[in-house]
Amino acid sequence: MSKRIALSDSNISVNLPSEINTANYNVIANFEDKLEKYLGEKKHVVALNSGTSAIHLALILSGVTEGDEVLCQSFTYIATANPILYQKAKPIFIDSELDTWNICPKHLEKAILDRIAKGKKPKAIIIVHLYGMPCKIDEIVAIAKKYQIILIEDAAEALGSMYKEQKCGTFGDFSIFSFNNNKIVSSFGGGVLVCNSIKEKEEAIFLATQAKDKSEYYSHSRLGFNYRMSIVSALIGTEELSCLNDYVSARIANHQNYESLLDGVKGVSLFKENDDFIKSNHWLSCILIDSKASKFTNKSLRDQFEKENIESRPLWKPLHLQPIFKNDAFYGGNVANNLFQKGLCLPSSAHLTKNDFNRISNSIQKFL
Ligand SMILES: *Cc1c(COP(=O)(O)O)cnc(C)c1O
């Protein structure tokens, strides 16, 4: 047969690898396959343009709509909670506990009981493995089961982290990963939704591609989105996934370097695993500084680092303290806020050199 005359081929003139052409959707399927193989047989992965859109689709597939309540870890990046607002639902924020810095199971259960007493059972729970540290999964899964609430696992920062030999991102009714540039594996922007059935995967793809009905013409009966991953991102993501183990090892090595570098520095504690069945990917190495015992604060250390061209960042500011969420409910105390007040994220790239660590160490030594 003669070559098909296309309606509108793309006019890309730059030289690209041959796999990249605008119609090669196999590239996206390959990326999904690779992640499915990594996560295990029973998981069904949908490649999307961001982790945020993955959370949004998880909420839609969970049936969250206007006026519904969604329980959400407060101590996290804004992207965890924004999709709750996209659905015109109400976030109910929960404080952290000190072992993992993640959602506190006790406050979570209290919140559920209180919301039920107030007349409305929350539709979903969003948990996070912050900075790669697995949250108290057994306790939380038990609570979600007990009250029959859908569990959404935001594993954006936790690709490669393990809990009792099981991979983070495989515990939720839905889970998500991000492949944004700053995450442990990058696809130059991207995310995935992890589902437990093919049916959910198919629905997610349908919604992510403008909800086109099966029809001979363009027909739409549901609200859709333009959320599918690009072919370029999928190709890069597939290649980069092969490096996951190396990247995780590098981040763990950073953590170990900080452990020795900070040994004996008074008032400073490194964020680490509190149980041996937990393995963090140590996406970011973080510290807490007790200003009473230390010669510096997170602010003065950050200023000092900045002078020497070393980048550090504050911890996430808890969402219940963000102006945009000021009218939303919060259950807990001051744990997340205290972490925010005392903490700092240290340089954590996978390619830090011995010399970089010496510069960081010398910078800290100036206070001592
Ligand atoms: C990065 C991140 C997201 C969102 O991912 P994007 O791909 O940037 O949309 C969600 N949750 C957490 C905890 C993140 O760190």
Coordinates of C-alpha atoms and ligand atoms in Angstrom, one line a residue:
M1 CA 0.0 0.0 0.0
S2 CA 1.3 3.5 -0.6
K3 CA 2.3 5.7 2.3
R4 CA -0.5 7.1 4.2
I5 CA -1.1 10.8 3.7
A6 CA -1.5 12.3 7.2
L7 CA -4.0 14.9 8.2
S8 CA -1.3 17.0 9.9
D9 CA 2.1 15.6 10.5
S10 CA 4.3 17.5 12.9
N11 CA 6.9 19.7 11.4
I12 CA 9.8 19.0 13.6
S13 CA 13.1 19.9 12.0
V14 CA 15.6 19.3 14.7
N15 CA 17.5 15.9 14.7
L16 CA 16.0 13.5 17.2
P17 CA 16.6 9.9 18.0
S18 CA 14.6 7.8 15.6
E19 CA 12.3 6.5 18.3
I20 CA 11.0 10.0 18.8
N21 CA 8.4 10.8 16.3
T22 CA 5.1 12.3 17.2
A23 CA 3.1 9.2 16.5
N24 CA 5.3 6.6 18.3
Y25 CA 3.1 5.9 21.3
N26 CA 5.0 2.7 22.0
V27 CA 7.6 4.8 23.7
I28 CA 5.0 5.7 26.4
A29 CA 3.9 2.1 26.7
N30 CA 7.5 1.0 27.1
F31 CA 8.0 3.5 29.9
E32 CA 4.9 2.2 31.6
D33 CA 6.0 -1.5 31.1
K34 CA 9.3 -0.8 32.6
L35 CA 7.8 0.7 35.7
E36 CA 5.2 -2.1 36.0
K37 CA 8.0 -4.6 35.9
Y38 CA 9.8 -2.7 38.6
L39 CA 6.8 -2.3 40.8
G40 CA 5.5 -5.8 40.3
E41 CA 3.0 -7.7 38.2
K42 CA -0.2 -6.5 39.8
K43 CA 0.5 -2.8 39.3
H44 CA -0.8 -0.8 36.3
V45 CA 1.0 2.4 35.5
V46 CA -0.3 5.4 33.6
A47 CA 2.4 7.9 32.3
L48 CA 1.3 11.5 32.7
N49 CA 2.8 14.9 32.4
S50 CA 3.3 15.5 36.1
G51 CA 2.9 14.0 39.6
T52 CA 0.3 16.7 40.2
S53 CA -1.9 15.5 37.4
A54 CA -1.5 11.9 38.7
I55 CA -2.8 13.0 42.1
H56 CA -5.7 14.8 40.4
L57 CA -6.7 11.7 38.4
A58 CA -6.3 9.6 41.6
L59 CA -8.9 11.8 43.3
I60 CA -11.2 11.6 40.3
L61 CA -11.0 7.8 40.1
S62 CA -11.6 7.8 43.9
G63 CA -14.9 9.6 43.2
V64 CA -13.9 12.8 45.0
T65 CA -16.1 15.6 43.9
E66 CA -17.4 19.0 45.0
G67 CA -17.8 19.3 48.8
D68 CA -16.1 16.0 49.6
E69 CA -13.5 15.9 52.4
V70 CA -10.0 14.6 51.8
L71 CA -7.6 13.9 54.6
C72 CA -4.1 15.1 53.7
Q73 CA -0.6 15.2 55.3
S74 CA 0.1 18.8 56.1
F75 CA 3.9 18.6 56.0
T76 CA 4.4 18.3 52.3
Y77 CA 4.8 20.2 49.1
I78 CA 1.8 22.1 47.8
A79 CA 1.4 19.7 44.9
T80 CA 0.0 17.0 47.2
A81 CA -3.0 19.1 48.1
N82 CA -3.7 21.4 45.1
P83 CA -5.6 18.7 43.2
I84 CA -8.1 18.5 46.1
L85 CA -9.0 22.1 45.3
Y86 CA -9.1 21.3 41.5
Q87 CA -12.0 19.0 42.5
K88 CA -13.6 21.7 44.6
A89 CA -13.2 19.3 47.6
K90 CA -12.1 20.2 51.1
P91 CA -8.7 19.3 52.4
I92 CA -8.5 18.3 56.1
F93 CA -4.9 18.6 57.2
I94 CA -3.2 16.2 59.6
D95 CA 0.0 16.8 61.6
S96 CA 3.2 14.7 61.4
E97 CA 4.8 12.4 63.9
L98 CA 8.5 12.6 64.8
D99 CA 9.8 9.2 63.7
T100 CA 9.2 9.7 60.0
W101 CA 8.0 13.3 59.8
N102 CA 5.0 12.0 57.9
I103 CA 1.3 11.8 58.7
C104 CA 0.6 10.8 62.4
P105 CA -1.7 7.8 62.5
K106 CA -3.2 8.9 65.9
H107 CA -4.2 12.3 64.6
L108 CA -5.4 10.7 61.4
E109 CA -7.8 8.4 63.3
K110 CA -9.0 11.2 65.6
A111 CA -9.7 13.3 62.5
I112 CA -11.7 10.5 60.9
L113 CA -13.8 10.0 64.0
D114 CA -14.4 13.7 64.4
R115 CA -15.4 14.2 60.7
I116 CA -17.8 11.3 60.9
A117 CA -19.2 12.7 64.2
K118 CA -19.7 16.0 62.4
G119 CA -21.7 14.2 59.7
K120 CA -19.4 13.5 56.9
K121 CA -17.0 10.6 56.2
P122 CA -13.9 11.6 54.3
K123 CA -13.6 10.2 50.8
A124 CA -9.8 9.7 50.7
I125 CA -6.6 9.9 52.6
I126 CA -3.4 11.3 50.9
I127 CA -0.2 10.1 52.6
V128 CA 3.3 11.2 51.6
H129 CA 6.8 9.7 52.1
L130 CA 8.6 13.0 52.6
Y131 CA 12.1 13.4 51.4
G132 CA 12.0 9.6 50.6
M133 CA 11.2 8.5 54.2
P134 CA 8.5 5.9 54.2
C135 CA 5.6 6.9 56.5
K136 CA 4.0 4.5 59.1
I137 CA 2.4 2.4 56.4
D138 CA 1.1 -0.5 58.5
E139 CA -0.7 1.7 60.9
I140 CA -2.2 3.9 58.1
V141 CA -3.3 1.0 55.9
A142 CA -5.0 -0.5 58.9
I143 CA -6.9 2.7 59.6
A144 CA -7.9 3.1 55.9
K145 CA -9.2 -0.5 56.0
K146 CA -11.0 -0.1 59.3
Y147 CA -12.9 3.0 58.1
Q148 CA -13.1 1.9 54.4
I149 CA -11.5 5.1 53.1
I150 CA -9.5 5.1 49.8
L151 CA -5.8 5.5 50.4
I152 CA -3.7 7.6 47.9
E153 CA 0.0 7.3 48.3
D154 CA 2.0 10.3 47.1
A155 CA 5.4 8.7 46.5
A156 CA 6.7 11.6 44.4
E157 CA 9.8 11.7 46.5
A158 CA 10.1 8.1 47.3
L159 CA 11.0 6.1 44.2
G160 CA 13.4 3.4 45.4
S161 CA 12.3 3.6 49.1
M162 CA 11.3 0.4 50.9
Y163 CA 9.0 -0.5 53.8
K164 CA 9.3 -4.1 55.1
E165 CA 10.9 -5.2 51.7
Q166 CA 8.0 -3.7 49.8
K167 CA 8.4 -0.8 47.4
C168 CA 6.9 2.6 48.3
G169 CA 4.3 3.4 45.7
T170 CA 2.7 0.0 45.9
F171 CA 0.7 0.4 49.1
G172 CA -2.1 2.7 48.1
D173 CA -5.4 2.1 46.3
F174 CA -3.7 4.6 44.0
S175 CA -0.1 5.8 44.2
I176 CA 1.8 8.4 42.3
F177 CA 5.4 9.2 41.4
S178 CA 6.9 12.4 40.0
F179 CA 9.7 12.5 37.4
N180 CA 10.1 16.2 37.7
N181 CA 13.7 17.5 37.2
N182 CA 14.6 17.7 40.9
K183 CA 13.3 14.2 41.7
I184 CA 15.4 11.1 42.1
V185 CA 14.7 10.1 38.5
S186 CA 13.8 12.8 36.0
S187 CA 12.0 12.6 32.6
F188 CA 12.3 16.4 32.1
G189 CA 8.8 16.7 33.7
G190 CA 6.4 13.9 34.1
G191 CA 4.6 11.7 36.6
V192 CA 2.8 8.4 36.8
L193 CA -0.4 7.1 38.4
V194 CA -0.1 3.6 39.8
C195 CA -3.5 1.7 39.7
N196 CA -4.5 -1.8 41.0
S197 CA -6.6 -2.7 37.9
I198 CA -6.5 -2.4 34.1
K199 CA -9.9 -0.9 34.2
E200 CA -8.7 2.0 36.4
K201 CA -5.6 2.4 34.1
E202 CA -7.9 2.6 31.0
E203 CA -10.1 5.1 32.7
A204 CA -7.1 7.2 33.7
I205 CA -5.8 7.2 30.1
F206 CA -9.2 8.1 28.8
L207 CA -9.4 11.1 31.2
A208 CA -5.8 12.1 30.5
T209 CA -6.5 12.3 26.8
Q210 CA -9.5 14.7 26.8
A211 CA -12.1 12.0 27.5
K212 CA -12.9 11.1 23.9
D213 CA -15.9 8.9 23.6
K214 CA -15.7 5.9 21.3
S215 CA -17.3 7.5 18.3
E216 CA -16.6 8.3 14.6
Y217 CA -16.5 12.0 15.4
Y218 CA -15.3 14.0 18.4
S219 CA -17.8 13.3 21.1
H220 CA -17.3 14.0 24.8
S221 CA -19.6 13.1 27.7
R222 CA -17.2 13.6 30.5
L223 CA -14.7 16.3 31.6
G224 CA -11.3 15.4 30.3
F225 CA -7.7 16.7 30.7
N226 CA -4.6 17.0 28.6
Y227 CA -2.4 15.1 31.1
R228 CA -0.6 12.4 29.0
M229 CA 3.2 12.1 29.2
S230 CA 5.0 13.4 26.1
I231 CA 6.9 10.9 24.0
V232 CA 10.2 12.8 24.6
S233 CA 9.7 12.6 28.4
A234 CA 8.8 8.9 28.2
L235 CA 12.0 8.1 26.2
I236 CA 14.2 10.0 28.6
G237 CA 12.3 8.5 31.6
T238 CA 12.8 5.0 30.3
E239 CA 16.6 5.5 29.9
E240 CA 16.8 7.2 33.3
L241 CA 14.9 4.4 35.1
S242 CA 17.8 2.1 34.3
C243 CA 19.9 4.3 36.6
L244 CA 17.6 4.3 39.6
N245 CA 19.8 2.0 41.7
D246 CA 22.8 4.1 41.1
Y247 CA 20.9 7.3 41.9
V248 CA 19.6 5.8 45.1
S249 CA 23.0 4.5 46.1
A250 CA 24.4 8.0 45.5
R251 CA 21.8 9.6 47.7
I252 CA 22.4 7.1 50.4
A253 CA 26.1 7.8 50.2
N254 CA 25.3 11.5 50.6
H255 CA 23.4 10.7 53.7
Q256 CA 26.3 8.6 55.1
N257 CA 28.8 11.4 54.3
Y258 CA 26.6 13.9 56.2
E259 CA 26.4 11.4 59.1
S260 CA 30.2 11.5 59.5
L261 CA 30.5 15.2 58.6
L262 CA 28.0 16.2 61.4
D263 CA 29.3 13.7 63.9
G264 CA 30.0 15.7 67.1
V265 CA 28.4 19.0 65.8
K266 CA 26.4 19.9 68.8
G267 CA 22.6 20.5 68.4
V268 CA 22.4 19.1 64.9
S269 CA 20.6 15.9 64.1
L270 CA 20.4 14.2 60.7
F271 CA 17.0 13.0 59.5
K272 CA 17.2 9.2 59.4
E273 CA 15.4 5.9 59.6
N274 CA 14.0 5.0 63.0
D275 CA 13.3 1.3 62.3
D276 CA 15.4 -1.3 60.4
F277 CA 12.5 -2.3 58.2
I278 CA 12.4 1.1 56.7
K279 CA 14.8 2.1 53.8
S280 CA 14.7 5.7 52.6
N281 CA 16.0 6.6 49.2
H282 CA 17.4 9.7 51.0
W283 CA 16.2 11.9 48.1
L284 CA 17.1 14.9 50.2
S285 CA 19.4 14.9 53.3
C286 CA 17.8 17.0 56.0
I287 CA 18.9 18.2 59.4
L288 CA 17.2 19.7 62.5
I289 CA 19.0 22.3 64.4
D290 CA 18.3 22.8 68.1
S291 CA 19.2 26.5 68.4
K292 CA 19.7 26.2 72.2
A293 CA 22.5 23.7 71.8
S294 CA 23.9 24.8 68.4
K295 CA 26.2 27.6 67.4
F296 CA 24.0 28.3 64.4
T297 CA 20.4 28.3 63.3
N298 CA 18.9 27.0 60.1
K299 CA 18.7 30.7 59.0
S300 CA 22.3 31.5 59.8
L301 CA 23.6 28.3 58.3
R302 CA 21.7 28.9 55.1
D303 CA 23.0 32.4 54.9
Q304 CA 26.6 31.2 55.4
F305 CA 26.1 28.5 52.8
E306 CA 24.7 31.0 50.4
K307 CA 27.7 33.3 50.8
E308 CA 29.8 30.3 49.7
N309 CA 27.6 29.5 46.8
I310 CA 26.2 26.3 48.4
E311 CA 22.4 25.8 47.9
S312 CA 20.3 24.7 50.8
R313 CA 16.5 25.0 51.3
P314 CA 14.0 25.3 54.1
L315 CA 11.8 22.2 54.8
W316 CA 8.3 22.4 53.3
K317 CA 6.2 24.9 55.2
P318 CA 3.2 22.9 56.5
L319 CA 0.1 23.3 54.3
H320 CA -2.2 24.2 57.2
L321 CA -0.1 27.3 57.7
Q322 CA -0.3 28.4 54.1
P323 CA -2.5 31.4 53.4
I324 CA -4.4 29.5 50.6
F325 CA -5.5 26.9 53.2
K326 CA -6.1 29.2 56.1
N327 CA -9.8 28.3 56.4
D328 CA -9.3 24.6 56.2
A329 CA -9.4 22.2 59.2
F330 CA -6.3 20.8 60.8
Y331 CA -5.9 18.0 63.3
G332 CA -2.7 17.8 65.4
G333 CA -0.3 19.9 67.3
N334 CA 2.9 21.6 66.5
V335 CA 5.1 18.8 65.2
A336 CA 5.2 19.7 61.5
N337 CA 5.6 23.4 62.3
N338 CA 8.5 22.7 64.7
L339 CA 10.2 20.6 62.0
F340 CA 9.7 23.5 59.6
Q341 CA 11.1 26.0 62.1
K342 CA 14.2 24.0 62.9
G343 CA 15.0 22.1 59.7
L344 CA 17.1 22.6 56.6
C345 CA 17.6 20.5 53.4
L346 CA 21.2 20.1 52.5
P347 CA 22.8 19.7 49.1
S348 CA 21.8 16.2 48.0
S349 CA 22.5 15.8 44.2
A350 CA 23.6 12.4 43.0
H351 CA 26.9 13.8 41.7
L352 CA 28.3 15.6 44.8
T353 CA 32.1 15.2 45.0
K354 CA 34.5 14.8 47.9
N355 CA 35.5 18.4 47.3
D356 CA 31.8 19.5 47.6
F357 CA 31.5 17.8 50.9
N358 CA 34.7 19.5 52.1
R359 CA 33.3 22.9 51.2
I360 CA 30.1 22.1 53.0
S361 CA 32.1 20.8 56.0
N362 CA 34.4 23.9 56.1
S363 CA 31.4 26.1 55.9
I364 CA 29.9 24.5 59.0
Q365 CA 33.2 24.5 60.8
K366 CA 33.3 28.4 60.6
F367 CA 30.6 28.5 63.2
L368 CA 32.5 26.2 65.6
Ligands
LIG1 C1 7.2 16.9 43.3 C2 6.1 16.5 44.2 C3 4.8 16.4 43.7 C4 4.4 16.8 42.3 O1 5.1 16.4 41.3 P1 5.2 17.2 39.9 O2 5.7 16.2 39.0 O3 6.1 18.3 40.2 O4 3.8 17.7 39.6 C5 3.8 15.9 44.5 N1 4.1 15.6 45.8 C6 5.3 15.8 46.3 C7 5.5 15.4 47.8 C8 6.4 16.2 45.6 O5 7.6 16.4 46.1

